[in-house]
GROMACS .gro file of C-alpha atoms in nm:
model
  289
    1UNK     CA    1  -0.947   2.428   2.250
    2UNK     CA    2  -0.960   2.449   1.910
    3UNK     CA    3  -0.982   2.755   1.711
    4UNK     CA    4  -1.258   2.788   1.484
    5UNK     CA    5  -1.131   3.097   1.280
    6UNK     CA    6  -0.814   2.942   1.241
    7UNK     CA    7  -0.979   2.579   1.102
    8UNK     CA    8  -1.212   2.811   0.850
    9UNK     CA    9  -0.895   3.023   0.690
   10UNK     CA   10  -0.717   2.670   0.658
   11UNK     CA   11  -1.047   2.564   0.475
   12UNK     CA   12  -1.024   2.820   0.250
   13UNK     CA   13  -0.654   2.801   0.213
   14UNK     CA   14  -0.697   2.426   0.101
   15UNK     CA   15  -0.974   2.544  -0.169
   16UNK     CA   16  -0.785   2.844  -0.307
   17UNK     CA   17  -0.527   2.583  -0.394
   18UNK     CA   18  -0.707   2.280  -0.531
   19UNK     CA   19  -0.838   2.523  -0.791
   20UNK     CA   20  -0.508   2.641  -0.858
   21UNK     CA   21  -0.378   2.267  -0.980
   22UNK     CA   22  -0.475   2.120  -1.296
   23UNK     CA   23  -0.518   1.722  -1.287
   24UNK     CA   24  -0.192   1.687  -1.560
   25UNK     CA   25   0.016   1.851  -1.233
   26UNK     CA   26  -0.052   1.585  -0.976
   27UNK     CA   27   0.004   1.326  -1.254
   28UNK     CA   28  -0.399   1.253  -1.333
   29UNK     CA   29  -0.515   1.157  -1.660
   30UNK     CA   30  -0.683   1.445  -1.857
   31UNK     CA   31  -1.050   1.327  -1.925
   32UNK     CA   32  -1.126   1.537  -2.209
   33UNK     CA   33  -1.409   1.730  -2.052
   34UNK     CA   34  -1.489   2.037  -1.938
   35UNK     CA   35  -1.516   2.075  -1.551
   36UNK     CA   36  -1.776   2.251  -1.356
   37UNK     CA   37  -1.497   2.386  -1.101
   38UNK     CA   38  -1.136   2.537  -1.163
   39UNK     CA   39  -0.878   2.276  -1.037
   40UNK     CA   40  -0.885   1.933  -0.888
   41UNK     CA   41  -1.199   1.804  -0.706
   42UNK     CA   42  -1.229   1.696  -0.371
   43UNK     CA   43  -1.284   1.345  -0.451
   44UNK     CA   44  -0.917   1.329  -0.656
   45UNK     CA   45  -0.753   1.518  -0.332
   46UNK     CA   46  -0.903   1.315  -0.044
   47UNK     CA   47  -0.804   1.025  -0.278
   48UNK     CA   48  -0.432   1.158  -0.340
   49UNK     CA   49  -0.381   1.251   0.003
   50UNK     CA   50  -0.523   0.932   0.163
   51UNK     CA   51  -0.816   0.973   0.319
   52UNK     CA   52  -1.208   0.968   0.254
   53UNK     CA   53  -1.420   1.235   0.037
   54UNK     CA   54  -1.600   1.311   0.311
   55UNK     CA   55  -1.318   1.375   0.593
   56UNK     CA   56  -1.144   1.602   0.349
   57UNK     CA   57  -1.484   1.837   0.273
   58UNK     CA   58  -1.492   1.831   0.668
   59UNK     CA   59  -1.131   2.013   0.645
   60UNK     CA   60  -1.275   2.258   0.354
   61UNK     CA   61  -1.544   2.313   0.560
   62UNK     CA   62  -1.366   2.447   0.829
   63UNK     CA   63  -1.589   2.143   1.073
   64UNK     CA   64  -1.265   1.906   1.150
   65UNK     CA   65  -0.914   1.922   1.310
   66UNK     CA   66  -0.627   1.826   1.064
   67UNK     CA   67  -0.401   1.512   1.210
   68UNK     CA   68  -0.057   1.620   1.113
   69UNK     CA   69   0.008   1.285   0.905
   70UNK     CA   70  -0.255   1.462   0.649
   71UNK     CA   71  -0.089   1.791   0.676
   72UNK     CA   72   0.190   1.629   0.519
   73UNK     CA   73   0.035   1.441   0.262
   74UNK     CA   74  -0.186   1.756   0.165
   75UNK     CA   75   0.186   1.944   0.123
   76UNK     CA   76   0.266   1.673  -0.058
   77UNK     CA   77  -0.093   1.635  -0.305
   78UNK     CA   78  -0.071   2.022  -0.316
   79UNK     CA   79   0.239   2.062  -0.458
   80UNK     CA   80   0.322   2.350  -0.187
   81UNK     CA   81   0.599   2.539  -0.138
   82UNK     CA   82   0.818   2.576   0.181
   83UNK     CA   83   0.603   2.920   0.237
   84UNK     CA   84   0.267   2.749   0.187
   85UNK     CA   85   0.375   2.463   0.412
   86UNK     CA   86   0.484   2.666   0.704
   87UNK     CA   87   0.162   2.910   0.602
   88UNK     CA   88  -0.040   2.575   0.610
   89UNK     CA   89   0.089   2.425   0.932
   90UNK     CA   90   0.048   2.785   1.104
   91UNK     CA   91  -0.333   2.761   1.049
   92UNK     CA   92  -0.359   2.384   1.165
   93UNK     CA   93  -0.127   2.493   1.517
   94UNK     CA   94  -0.443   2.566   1.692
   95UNK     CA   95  -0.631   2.296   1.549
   96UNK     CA   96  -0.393   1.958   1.511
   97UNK     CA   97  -0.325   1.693   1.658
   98UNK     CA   98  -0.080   1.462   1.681
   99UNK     CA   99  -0.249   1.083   1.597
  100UNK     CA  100  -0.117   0.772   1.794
  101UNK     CA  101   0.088   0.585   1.645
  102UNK     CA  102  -0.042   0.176   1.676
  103UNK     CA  103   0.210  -0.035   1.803
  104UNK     CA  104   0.456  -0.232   1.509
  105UNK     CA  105   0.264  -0.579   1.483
  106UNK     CA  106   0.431  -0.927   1.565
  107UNK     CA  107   0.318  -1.182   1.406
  108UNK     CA  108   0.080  -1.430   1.601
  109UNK     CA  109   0.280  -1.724   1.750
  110UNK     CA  110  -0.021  -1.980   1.616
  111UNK     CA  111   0.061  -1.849   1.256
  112UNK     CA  112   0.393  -1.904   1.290
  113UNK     CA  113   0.356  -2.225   1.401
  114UNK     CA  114   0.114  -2.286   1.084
  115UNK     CA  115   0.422  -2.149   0.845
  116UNK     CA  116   0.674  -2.358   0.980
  117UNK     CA  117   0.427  -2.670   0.913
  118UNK     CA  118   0.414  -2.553   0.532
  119UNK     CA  119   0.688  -2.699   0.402
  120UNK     CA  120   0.577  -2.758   0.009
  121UNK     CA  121   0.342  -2.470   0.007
  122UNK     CA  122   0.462  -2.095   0.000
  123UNK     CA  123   0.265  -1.874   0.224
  124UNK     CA  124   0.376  -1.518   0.431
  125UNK     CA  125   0.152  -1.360   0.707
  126UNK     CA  126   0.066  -0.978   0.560
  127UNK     CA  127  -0.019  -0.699   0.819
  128UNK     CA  128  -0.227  -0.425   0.818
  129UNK     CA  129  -0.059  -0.184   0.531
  130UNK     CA  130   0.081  -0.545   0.341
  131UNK     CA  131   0.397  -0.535   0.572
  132UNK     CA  132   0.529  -0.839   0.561
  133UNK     CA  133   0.531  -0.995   0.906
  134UNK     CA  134   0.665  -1.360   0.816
  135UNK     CA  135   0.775  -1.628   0.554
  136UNK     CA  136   0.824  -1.952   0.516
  137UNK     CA  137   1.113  -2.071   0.343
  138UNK     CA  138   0.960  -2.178  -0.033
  139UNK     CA  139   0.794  -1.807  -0.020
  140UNK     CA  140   1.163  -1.685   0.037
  141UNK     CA  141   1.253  -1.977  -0.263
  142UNK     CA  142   0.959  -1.840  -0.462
  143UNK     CA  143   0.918  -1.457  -0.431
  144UNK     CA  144   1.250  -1.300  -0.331
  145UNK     CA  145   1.443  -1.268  -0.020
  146UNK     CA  146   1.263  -1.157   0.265
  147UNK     CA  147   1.599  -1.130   0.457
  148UNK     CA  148   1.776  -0.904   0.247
  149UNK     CA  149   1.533  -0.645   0.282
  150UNK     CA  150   1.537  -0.393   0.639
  151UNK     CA  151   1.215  -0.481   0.842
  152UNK     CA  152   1.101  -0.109   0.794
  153UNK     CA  153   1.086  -0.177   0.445
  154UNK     CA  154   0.955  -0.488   0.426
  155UNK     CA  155   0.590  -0.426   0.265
  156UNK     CA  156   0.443  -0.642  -0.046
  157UNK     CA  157   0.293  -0.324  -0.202
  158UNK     CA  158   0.655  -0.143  -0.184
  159UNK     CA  159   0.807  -0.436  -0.318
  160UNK     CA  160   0.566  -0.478  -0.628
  161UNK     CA  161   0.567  -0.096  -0.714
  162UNK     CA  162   0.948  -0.048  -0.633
  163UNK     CA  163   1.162  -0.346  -0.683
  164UNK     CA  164   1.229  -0.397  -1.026
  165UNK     CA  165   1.308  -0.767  -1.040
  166UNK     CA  166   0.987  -0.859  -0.809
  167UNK     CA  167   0.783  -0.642  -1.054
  168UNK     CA  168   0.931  -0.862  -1.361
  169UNK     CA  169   0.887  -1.198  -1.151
  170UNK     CA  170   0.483  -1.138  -1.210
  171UNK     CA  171   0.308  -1.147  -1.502
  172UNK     CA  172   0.020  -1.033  -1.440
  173UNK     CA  173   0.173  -0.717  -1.208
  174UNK     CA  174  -0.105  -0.477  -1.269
  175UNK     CA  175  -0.382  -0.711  -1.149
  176UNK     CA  176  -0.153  -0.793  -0.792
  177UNK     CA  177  -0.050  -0.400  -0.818
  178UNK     CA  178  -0.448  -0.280  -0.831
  179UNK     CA  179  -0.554  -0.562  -0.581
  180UNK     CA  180  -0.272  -0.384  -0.323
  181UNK     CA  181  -0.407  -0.017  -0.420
  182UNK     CA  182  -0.765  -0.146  -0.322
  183UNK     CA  183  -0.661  -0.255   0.008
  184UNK     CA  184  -0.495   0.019   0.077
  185UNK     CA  185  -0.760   0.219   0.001
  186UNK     CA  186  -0.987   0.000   0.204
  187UNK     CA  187  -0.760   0.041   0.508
  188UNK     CA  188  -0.713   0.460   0.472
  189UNK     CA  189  -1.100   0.440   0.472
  190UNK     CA  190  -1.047   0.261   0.803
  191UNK     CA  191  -0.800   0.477   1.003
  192UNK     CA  192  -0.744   0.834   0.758
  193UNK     CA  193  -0.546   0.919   1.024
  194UNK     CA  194  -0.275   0.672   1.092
  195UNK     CA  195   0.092   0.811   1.020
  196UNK     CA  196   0.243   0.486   0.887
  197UNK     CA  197  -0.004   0.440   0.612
  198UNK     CA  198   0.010   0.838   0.477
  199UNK     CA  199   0.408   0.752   0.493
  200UNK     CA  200   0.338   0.470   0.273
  201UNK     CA  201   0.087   0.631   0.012
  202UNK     CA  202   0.333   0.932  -0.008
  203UNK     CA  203   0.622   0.715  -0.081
  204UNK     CA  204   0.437   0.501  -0.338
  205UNK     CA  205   0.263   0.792  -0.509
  206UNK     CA  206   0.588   1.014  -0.578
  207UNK     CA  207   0.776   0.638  -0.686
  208UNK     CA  208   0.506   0.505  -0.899
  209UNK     CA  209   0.303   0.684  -1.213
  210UNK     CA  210   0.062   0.394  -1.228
  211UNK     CA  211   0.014   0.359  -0.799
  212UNK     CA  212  -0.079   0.762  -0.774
  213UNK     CA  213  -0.312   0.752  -1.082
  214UNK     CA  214  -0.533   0.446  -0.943
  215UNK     CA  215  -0.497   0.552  -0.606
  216UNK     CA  216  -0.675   0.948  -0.701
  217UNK     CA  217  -0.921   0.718  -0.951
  218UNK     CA  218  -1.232   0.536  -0.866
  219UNK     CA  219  -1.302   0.263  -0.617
  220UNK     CA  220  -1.178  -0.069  -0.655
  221UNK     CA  221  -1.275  -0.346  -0.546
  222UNK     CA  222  -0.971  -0.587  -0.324
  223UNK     CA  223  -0.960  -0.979  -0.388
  224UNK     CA  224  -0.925  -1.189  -0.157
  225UNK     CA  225  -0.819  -1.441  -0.343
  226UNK     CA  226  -0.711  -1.543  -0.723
  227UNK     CA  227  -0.477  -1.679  -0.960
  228UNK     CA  228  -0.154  -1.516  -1.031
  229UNK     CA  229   0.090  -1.595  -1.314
  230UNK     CA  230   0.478  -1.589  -1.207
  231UNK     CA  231   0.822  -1.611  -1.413
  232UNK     CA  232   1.041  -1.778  -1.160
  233UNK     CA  233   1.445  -1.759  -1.257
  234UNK     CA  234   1.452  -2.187  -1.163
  235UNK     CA  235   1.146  -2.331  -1.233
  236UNK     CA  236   1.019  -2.113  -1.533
  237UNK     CA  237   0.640  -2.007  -1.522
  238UNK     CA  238   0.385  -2.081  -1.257
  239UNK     CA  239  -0.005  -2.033  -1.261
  240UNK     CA  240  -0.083  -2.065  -0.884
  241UNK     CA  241  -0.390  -2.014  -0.666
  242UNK     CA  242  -0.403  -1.835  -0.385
  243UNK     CA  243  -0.625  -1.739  -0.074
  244UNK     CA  244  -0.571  -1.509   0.186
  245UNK     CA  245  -0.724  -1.627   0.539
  246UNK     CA  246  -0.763  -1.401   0.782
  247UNK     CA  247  -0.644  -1.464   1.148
  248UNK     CA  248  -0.920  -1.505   1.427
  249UNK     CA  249  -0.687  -1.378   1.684
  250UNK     CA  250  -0.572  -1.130   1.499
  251UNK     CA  251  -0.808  -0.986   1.180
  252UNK     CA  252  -0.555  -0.728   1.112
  253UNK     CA  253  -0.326  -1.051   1.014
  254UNK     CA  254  -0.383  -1.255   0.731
  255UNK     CA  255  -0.174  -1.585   0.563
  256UNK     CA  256  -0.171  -1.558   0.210
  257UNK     CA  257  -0.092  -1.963   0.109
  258UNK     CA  258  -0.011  -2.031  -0.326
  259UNK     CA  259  -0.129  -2.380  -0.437
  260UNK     CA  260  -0.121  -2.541  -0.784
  261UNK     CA  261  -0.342  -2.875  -0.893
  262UNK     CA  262  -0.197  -3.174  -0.852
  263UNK     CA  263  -0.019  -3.331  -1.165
  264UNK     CA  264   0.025  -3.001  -1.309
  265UNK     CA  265   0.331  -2.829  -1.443
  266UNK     CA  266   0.313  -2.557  -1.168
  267UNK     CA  267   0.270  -2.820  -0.882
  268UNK     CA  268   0.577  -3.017  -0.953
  269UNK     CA  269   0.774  -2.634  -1.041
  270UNK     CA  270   0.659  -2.558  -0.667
  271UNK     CA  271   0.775  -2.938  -0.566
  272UNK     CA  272   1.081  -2.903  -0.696
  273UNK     CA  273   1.188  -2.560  -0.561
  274UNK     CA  274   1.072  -2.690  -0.218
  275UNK     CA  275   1.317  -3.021  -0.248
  276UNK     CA  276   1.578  -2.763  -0.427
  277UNK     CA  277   1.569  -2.500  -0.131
  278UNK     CA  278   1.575  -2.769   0.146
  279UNK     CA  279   1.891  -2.958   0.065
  280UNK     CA  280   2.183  -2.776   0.235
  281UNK     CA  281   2.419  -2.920  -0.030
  282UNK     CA  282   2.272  -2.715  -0.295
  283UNK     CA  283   2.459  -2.404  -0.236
  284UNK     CA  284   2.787  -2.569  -0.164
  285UNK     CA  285   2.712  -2.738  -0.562
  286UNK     CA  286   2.601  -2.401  -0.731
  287UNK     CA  287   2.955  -2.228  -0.630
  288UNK     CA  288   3.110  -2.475  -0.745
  289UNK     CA  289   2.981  -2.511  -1.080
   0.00000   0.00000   0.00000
């Protein structure tokens, strides 16, 4: 059973310090204008922490039990000490629970079947938090590689907001970065209480300025599709189109294909890395040059 007086002191232990934390702290842009209430708002700690507006006034409200994935991002959004945390984590004990964690996702055999037919387009199957579940060989050619990187770890948004050399690769980053922070959002909307995505948010928000400040601001709004601009080390700059289709089977799964027009400068770029990365020959030539 739950424990009511415990969930209503943890309400008002979570109030007490939002007004104790001044946007500049959690790394928010000042706006200039006097607030109504001491602090941060609700809105900018649900969003910093992961989860909706509404589920967090449900914790202030002393109405909800706190899944321990958003005990640890609140310890995290709070900026609390080791004595607040334990203090914290005290007053959830009668009221937590532990959330189940989904099973690690596979990609469906059918889509792998449709990325090994690709051979002169690049396209990767993304799961649900952007982990990347499989390649084809030009995406390898064109983005980075996929191999070099543990499967744990393998995630497009960590990639754009923490690899240096993927981040220079695009040219128009912030527009790919802000598209990733929307469906992230989108997803935490979804499931506030799944583990692996808090993990991820956490991670992002204390390694990236820029992902923490759009993922506390307002609501964007995810594409699903677009151009993108890319500086590739071989082929110079691309302008490619891409769509994201989302598996039948699977909707948590989606292939994200890049196409140029025929007869374009990008097109034969993308032909040309294909014929470059399938010749076996190539790599024997390059150490020997």
């Amino acid at each position: 059973m739950y424990s009511e007086a415990h969930l209503s002191e943890l309400g008002e232990f979570l109030k007490k310090r939002r007004a104790q934390l001044s946007p500049r702290t959690v790394g928010l842009p000042e706006s200039g204008t006097p607030r109504r209430v001491p602090g941060l708002r609700r809105e900018e700690v649900a969003r910093l922490a992961g989860i909706s507006a509404y589920s967090y006034a449900r914790l202030e409200q002393g109405r909800a039990p706190v899944p321990r994935s958003v005990l640890t991002a609140l310890v995290r959004v709070l900026h609390l000490d080791d004595n607040q945390r334990d203090h914290l984590f005290e007053l959830a004990a009668s009221g937590g629970y532990e959330p189940r964690r989904r099973p690690a996702q596979k990609v469906h055999p059918q889509l792998r079947r449709i990325l090994d037919e690709l051979t002169a387009t690049p396209a990767l199957v993304l799961g649900r938090h952007l982990d990347i579940l499989a390649w084809n060989p030009l995406a390898a050619a064109l983005l980075t590689d996929f191999d070099r990187i543990p499967d744990k770890k393998r995630n497009y948004a960590r990639l754009l907001f923490t690899d240096p050399a993927f981040r220079e690769l695009c040219l128009d980053w912030r527009t790919s970065a802000r598209t990733c922070v929307a469906h992230l959002r989108l997803e935490a909307a979804r499931r506030p209480d799944d583990p692996g995505l808090a993990a991820l948010v956490g991670e992002l928000s204390v390694a990236d300025t820029d992902f923490r400040q759009w993922w506390a601001g307002r609501q964007m709004i995810g594409l699903r599709m677009g151009t993108k601009r890319l500086r590739h080390p071989l082929v110079g700059d691309l302008t490619l189109d891409w769509d994201s289709l989302t598996c039948t089977a699977d909707p948590a799964q989606k292939l994200v294909i890049s196409t140029a027009a025929p007869g374009t400068p990008s097109h034969d770029g993308l032909l040309f890395l294909a014929s470059w990365n399938a010749d076996p020959n190539q790599s024997a030539r390059d150490a020997a040059a």
